[in-house]
Short mmCIF file of C-alpha atoms and ligand atoms in Angstrom, two decimals:
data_model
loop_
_atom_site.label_atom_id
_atom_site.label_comp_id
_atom_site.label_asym_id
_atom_site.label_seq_id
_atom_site.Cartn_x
_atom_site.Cartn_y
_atom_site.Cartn_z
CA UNK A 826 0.00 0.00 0.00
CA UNK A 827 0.90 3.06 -0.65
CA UNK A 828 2.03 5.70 2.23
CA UNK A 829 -0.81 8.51 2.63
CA UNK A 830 0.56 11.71 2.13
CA UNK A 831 -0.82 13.96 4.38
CA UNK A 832 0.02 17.99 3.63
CA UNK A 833 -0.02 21.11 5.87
CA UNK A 834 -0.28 23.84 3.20
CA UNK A 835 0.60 27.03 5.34
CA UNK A 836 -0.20 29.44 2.73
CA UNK A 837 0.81 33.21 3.94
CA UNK A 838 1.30 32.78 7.55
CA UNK A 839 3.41 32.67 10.34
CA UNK A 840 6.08 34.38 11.80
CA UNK A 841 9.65 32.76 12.63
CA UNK A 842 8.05 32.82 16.40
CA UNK A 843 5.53 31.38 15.48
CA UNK A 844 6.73 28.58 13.52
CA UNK A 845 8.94 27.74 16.42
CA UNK A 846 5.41 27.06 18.71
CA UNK A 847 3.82 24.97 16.17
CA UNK A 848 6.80 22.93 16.09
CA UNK A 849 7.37 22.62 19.44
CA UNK A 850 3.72 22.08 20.03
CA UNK A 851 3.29 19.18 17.61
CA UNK A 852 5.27 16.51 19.18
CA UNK A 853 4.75 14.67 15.92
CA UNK A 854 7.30 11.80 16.87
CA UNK A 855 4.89 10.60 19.95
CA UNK A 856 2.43 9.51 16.63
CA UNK A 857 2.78 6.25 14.54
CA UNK A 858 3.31 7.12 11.45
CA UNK A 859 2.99 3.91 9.96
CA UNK A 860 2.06 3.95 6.18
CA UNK A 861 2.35 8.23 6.61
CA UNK A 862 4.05 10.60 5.78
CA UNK A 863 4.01 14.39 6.73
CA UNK A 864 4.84 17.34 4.44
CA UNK A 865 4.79 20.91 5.52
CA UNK A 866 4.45 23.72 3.07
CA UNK A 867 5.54 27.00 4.69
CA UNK A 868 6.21 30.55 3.20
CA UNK A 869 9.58 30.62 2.14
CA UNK A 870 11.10 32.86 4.73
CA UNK A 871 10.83 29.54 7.11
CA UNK A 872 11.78 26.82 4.85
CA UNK A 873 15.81 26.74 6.47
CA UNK A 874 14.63 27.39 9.55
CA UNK A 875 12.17 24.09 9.56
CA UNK A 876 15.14 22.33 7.59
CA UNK A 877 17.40 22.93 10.27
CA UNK A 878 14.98 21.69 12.76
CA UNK A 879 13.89 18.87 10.92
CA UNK A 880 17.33 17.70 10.65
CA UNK A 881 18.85 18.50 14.11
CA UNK A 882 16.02 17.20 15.62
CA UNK A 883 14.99 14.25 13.46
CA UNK A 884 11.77 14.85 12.96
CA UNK A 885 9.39 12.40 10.47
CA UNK A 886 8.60 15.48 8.75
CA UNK A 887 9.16 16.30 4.93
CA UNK A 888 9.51 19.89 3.44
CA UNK A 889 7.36 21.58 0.32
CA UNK A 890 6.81 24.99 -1.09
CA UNK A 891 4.03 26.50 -1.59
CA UNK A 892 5.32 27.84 -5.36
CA UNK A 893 8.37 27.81 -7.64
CA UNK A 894 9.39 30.02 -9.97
CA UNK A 895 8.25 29.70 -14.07
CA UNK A 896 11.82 30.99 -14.51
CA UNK A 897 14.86 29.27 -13.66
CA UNK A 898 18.37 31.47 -11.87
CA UNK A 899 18.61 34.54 -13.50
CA UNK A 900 16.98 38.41 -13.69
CA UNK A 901 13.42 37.58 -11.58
CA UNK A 902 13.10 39.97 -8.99
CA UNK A 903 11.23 38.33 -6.20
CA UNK A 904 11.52 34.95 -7.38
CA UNK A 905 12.51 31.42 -6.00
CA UNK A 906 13.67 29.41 -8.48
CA UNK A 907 13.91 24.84 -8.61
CA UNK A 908 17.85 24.87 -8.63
CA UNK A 909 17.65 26.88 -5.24
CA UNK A 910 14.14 25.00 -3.89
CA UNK A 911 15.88 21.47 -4.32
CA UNK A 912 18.58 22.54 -1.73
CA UNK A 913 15.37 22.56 0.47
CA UNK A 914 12.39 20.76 -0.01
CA UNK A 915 11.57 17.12 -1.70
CA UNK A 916 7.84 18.51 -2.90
CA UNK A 917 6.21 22.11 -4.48
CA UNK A 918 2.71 22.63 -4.89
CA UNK A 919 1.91 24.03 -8.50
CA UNK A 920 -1.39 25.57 -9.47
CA UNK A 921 -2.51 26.31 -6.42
CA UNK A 922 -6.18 28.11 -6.83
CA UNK A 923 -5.09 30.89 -4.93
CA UNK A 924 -2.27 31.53 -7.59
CA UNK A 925 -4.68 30.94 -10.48
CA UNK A 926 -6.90 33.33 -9.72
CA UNK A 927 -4.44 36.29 -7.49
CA UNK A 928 -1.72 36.24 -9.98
CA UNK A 929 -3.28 34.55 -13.24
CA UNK A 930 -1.11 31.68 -13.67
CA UNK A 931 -2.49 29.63 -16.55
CA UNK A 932 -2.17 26.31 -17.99
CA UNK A 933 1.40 27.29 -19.87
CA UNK A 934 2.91 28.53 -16.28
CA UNK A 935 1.90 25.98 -14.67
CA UNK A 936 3.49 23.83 -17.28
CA UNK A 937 6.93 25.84 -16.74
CA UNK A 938 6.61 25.29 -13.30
CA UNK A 939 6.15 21.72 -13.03
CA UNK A 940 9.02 21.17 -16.39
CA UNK A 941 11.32 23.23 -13.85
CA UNK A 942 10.30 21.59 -11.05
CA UNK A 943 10.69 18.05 -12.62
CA UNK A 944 14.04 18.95 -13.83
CA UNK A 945 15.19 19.37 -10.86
CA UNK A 946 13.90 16.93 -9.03
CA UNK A 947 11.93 18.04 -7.20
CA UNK A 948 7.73 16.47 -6.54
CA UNK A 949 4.84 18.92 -7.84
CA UNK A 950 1.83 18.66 -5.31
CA UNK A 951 -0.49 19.69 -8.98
CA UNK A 952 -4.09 21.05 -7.88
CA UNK A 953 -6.72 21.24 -9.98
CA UNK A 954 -10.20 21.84 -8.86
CA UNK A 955 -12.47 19.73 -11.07
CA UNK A 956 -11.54 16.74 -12.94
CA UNK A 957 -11.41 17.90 -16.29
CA UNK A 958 -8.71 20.38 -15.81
CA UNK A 959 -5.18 19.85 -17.58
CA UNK A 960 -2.21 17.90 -15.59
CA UNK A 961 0.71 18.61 -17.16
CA UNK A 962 2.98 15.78 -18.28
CA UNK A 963 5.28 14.09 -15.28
CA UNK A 964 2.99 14.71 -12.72
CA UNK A 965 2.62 12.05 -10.04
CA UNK A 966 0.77 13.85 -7.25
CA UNK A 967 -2.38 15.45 -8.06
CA UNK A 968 -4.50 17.36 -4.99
CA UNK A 969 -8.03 18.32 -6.23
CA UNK A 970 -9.56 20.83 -4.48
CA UNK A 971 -13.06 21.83 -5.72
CA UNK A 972 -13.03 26.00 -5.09
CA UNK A 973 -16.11 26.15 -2.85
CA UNK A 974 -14.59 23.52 -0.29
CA UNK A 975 -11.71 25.89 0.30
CA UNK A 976 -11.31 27.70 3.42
CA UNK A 977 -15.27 27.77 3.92
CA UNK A 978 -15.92 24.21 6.28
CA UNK A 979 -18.07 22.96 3.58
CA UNK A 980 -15.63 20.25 2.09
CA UNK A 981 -17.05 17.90 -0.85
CA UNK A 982 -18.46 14.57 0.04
CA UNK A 983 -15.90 11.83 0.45
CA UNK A 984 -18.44 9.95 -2.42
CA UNK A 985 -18.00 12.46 -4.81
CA UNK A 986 -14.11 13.58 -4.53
CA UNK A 987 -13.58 9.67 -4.52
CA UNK A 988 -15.49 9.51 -8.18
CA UNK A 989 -13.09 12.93 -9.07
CA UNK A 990 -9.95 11.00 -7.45
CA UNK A 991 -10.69 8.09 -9.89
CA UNK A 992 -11.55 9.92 -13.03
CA UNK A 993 -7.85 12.10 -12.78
CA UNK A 994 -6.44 8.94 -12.33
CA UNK A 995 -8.02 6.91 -15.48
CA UNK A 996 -7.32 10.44 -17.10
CA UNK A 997 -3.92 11.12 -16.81
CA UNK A 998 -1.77 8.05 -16.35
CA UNK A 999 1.17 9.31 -14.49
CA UNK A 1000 -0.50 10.39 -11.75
CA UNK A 1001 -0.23 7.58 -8.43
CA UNK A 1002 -1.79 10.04 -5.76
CA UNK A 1003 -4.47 11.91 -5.74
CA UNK A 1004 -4.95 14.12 -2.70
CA UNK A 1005 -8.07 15.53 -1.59
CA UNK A 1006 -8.16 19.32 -0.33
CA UNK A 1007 -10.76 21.56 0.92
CA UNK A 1008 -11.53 22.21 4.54
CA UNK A 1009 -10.09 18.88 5.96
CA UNK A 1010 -10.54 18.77 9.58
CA UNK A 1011 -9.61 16.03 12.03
CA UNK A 1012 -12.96 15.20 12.31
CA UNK A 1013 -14.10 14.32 8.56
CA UNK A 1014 -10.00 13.31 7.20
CA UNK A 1015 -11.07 9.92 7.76
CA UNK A 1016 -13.71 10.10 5.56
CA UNK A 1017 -11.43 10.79 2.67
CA UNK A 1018 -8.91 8.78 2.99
CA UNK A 1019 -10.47 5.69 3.58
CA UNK A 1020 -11.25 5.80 -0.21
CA UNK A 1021 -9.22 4.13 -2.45
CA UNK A 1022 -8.54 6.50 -4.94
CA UNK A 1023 -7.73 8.85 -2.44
CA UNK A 1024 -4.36 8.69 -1.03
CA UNK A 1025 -4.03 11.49 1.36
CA UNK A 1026 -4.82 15.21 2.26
CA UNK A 1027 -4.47 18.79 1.42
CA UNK A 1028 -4.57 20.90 4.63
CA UNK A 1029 -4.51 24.68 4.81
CA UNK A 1030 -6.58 26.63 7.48
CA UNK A 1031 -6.77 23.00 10.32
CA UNK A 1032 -2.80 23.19 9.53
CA UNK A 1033 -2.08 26.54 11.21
CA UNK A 1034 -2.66 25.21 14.58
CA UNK A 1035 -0.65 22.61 15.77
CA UNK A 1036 -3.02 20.46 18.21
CA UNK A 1037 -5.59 20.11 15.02
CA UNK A 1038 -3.10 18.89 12.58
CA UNK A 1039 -1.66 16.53 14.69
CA UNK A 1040 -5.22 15.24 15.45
CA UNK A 1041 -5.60 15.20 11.27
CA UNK A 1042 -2.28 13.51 11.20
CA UNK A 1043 -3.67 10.40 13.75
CA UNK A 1044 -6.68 10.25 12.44
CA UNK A 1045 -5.96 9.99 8.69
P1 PGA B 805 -8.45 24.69 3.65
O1 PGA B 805 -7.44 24.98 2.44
O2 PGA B 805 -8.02 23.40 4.29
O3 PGA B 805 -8.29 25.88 4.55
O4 PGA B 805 -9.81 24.59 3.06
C1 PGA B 805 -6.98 23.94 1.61
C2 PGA B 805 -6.09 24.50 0.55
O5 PGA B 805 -6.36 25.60 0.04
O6 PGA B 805 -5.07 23.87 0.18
#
């Protein structure tokens, strides 16, 4: 079987303080991780930070970002490039809907992205947010995430993002894991990944605290 992948997509929050809690709080290697494994997606400002910790301490816990640049090293002002992500992190979310829609990243972006991404090694976490939506070619790890499920407590029904888990899958043959995002809580994770297309979890707001991810985190 494979391992569930369970994400904590931090989106644009926390402070280096702040950071430090949540780790501290999450005693993560009291939990059986058996057939798991943790990701967490922070800004980039706390990605050596969390690396540092991660290693020092030996945490179970895998780095992502959140985004990677369309460009590789060169002229970008503002932008974080693969070469320098890989030094970093083992996975990048792509296509988040957030960047669709706040900074119009379209199908040939996202395409960039996940070439660059691929090139260097590195996993793309792709999200799309209804099955018919274009993966681009070498992507493994798909998270759907239908847009009125996120951030608003009303997540899809476990039936129907199973039936969406299955159709990417029979769609676009590369892709092993198919992730299910969209107000996950510890309370209704299980629901979700008990289905077997689904192989693990998207988490954004329930990831921000450290108590309710760990609970996702046993519970999945
Ligand atoms: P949510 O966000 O868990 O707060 O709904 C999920 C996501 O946007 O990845």
């Amino acid at each position: 079987m494979e391992n569930l992948l369970i994400v904590a997509n931090w989106k644009s929050n926390k402070t280096l303080e702040e950071a430090k809690n949540w780790l501290e709080e999450l005693q993560i290697s009291d939990v059986d991780l058996e057939n798991k494994e943790v990701v967490v997606c922070p800004p980039f400002t706390l990605l050596n930070f969390l690396k540092d910790e991660i290693i020092s301490k030996n945490l179970p816990l895998n780095l992502g970002a959140q985004d990677v640049s369309s460009f590789g090293p060169g002229s970008y002002t503002g932008e974080v490039n693969a070469l320098q992500l890989k030094e970093l992190v083992r996975y990048v979310i792509i296509g988040h809907s957030e960047r669709r829609k706040n900074f119009g990243e379209d199908d040939s972006i996202l395409a960039q992205k996940v070439s660059l991404a691929l090139s260097q090694g590195l996993s793309p976490i792709f999200c799309i947010s209804s099955a018919d939506m274009s993966v681009p070619n070498g992507v493994k790890i798909v998270a759907y995430e239908p847009l009125d499920a996120i951030g608003t407590g009303n997540a899809d029904t476990p039936e129907d993002a199973e039936g969406v888990a299955k159709k990417i899958k029979e769609r676009s043959g590369g892709v092993s894991v198919v992730l299910y995002g969209g107000s996950v809580e510890a309370d209704n994770v299980v629901n979700f990944t008990k289905m077997e297309n689904i192989n693990g979890v998207l988490v954004g707001g329930a990831s921000l605290s450290a108590s309710s991810f760990l609970e996702i985190v046993k519970n999945a």
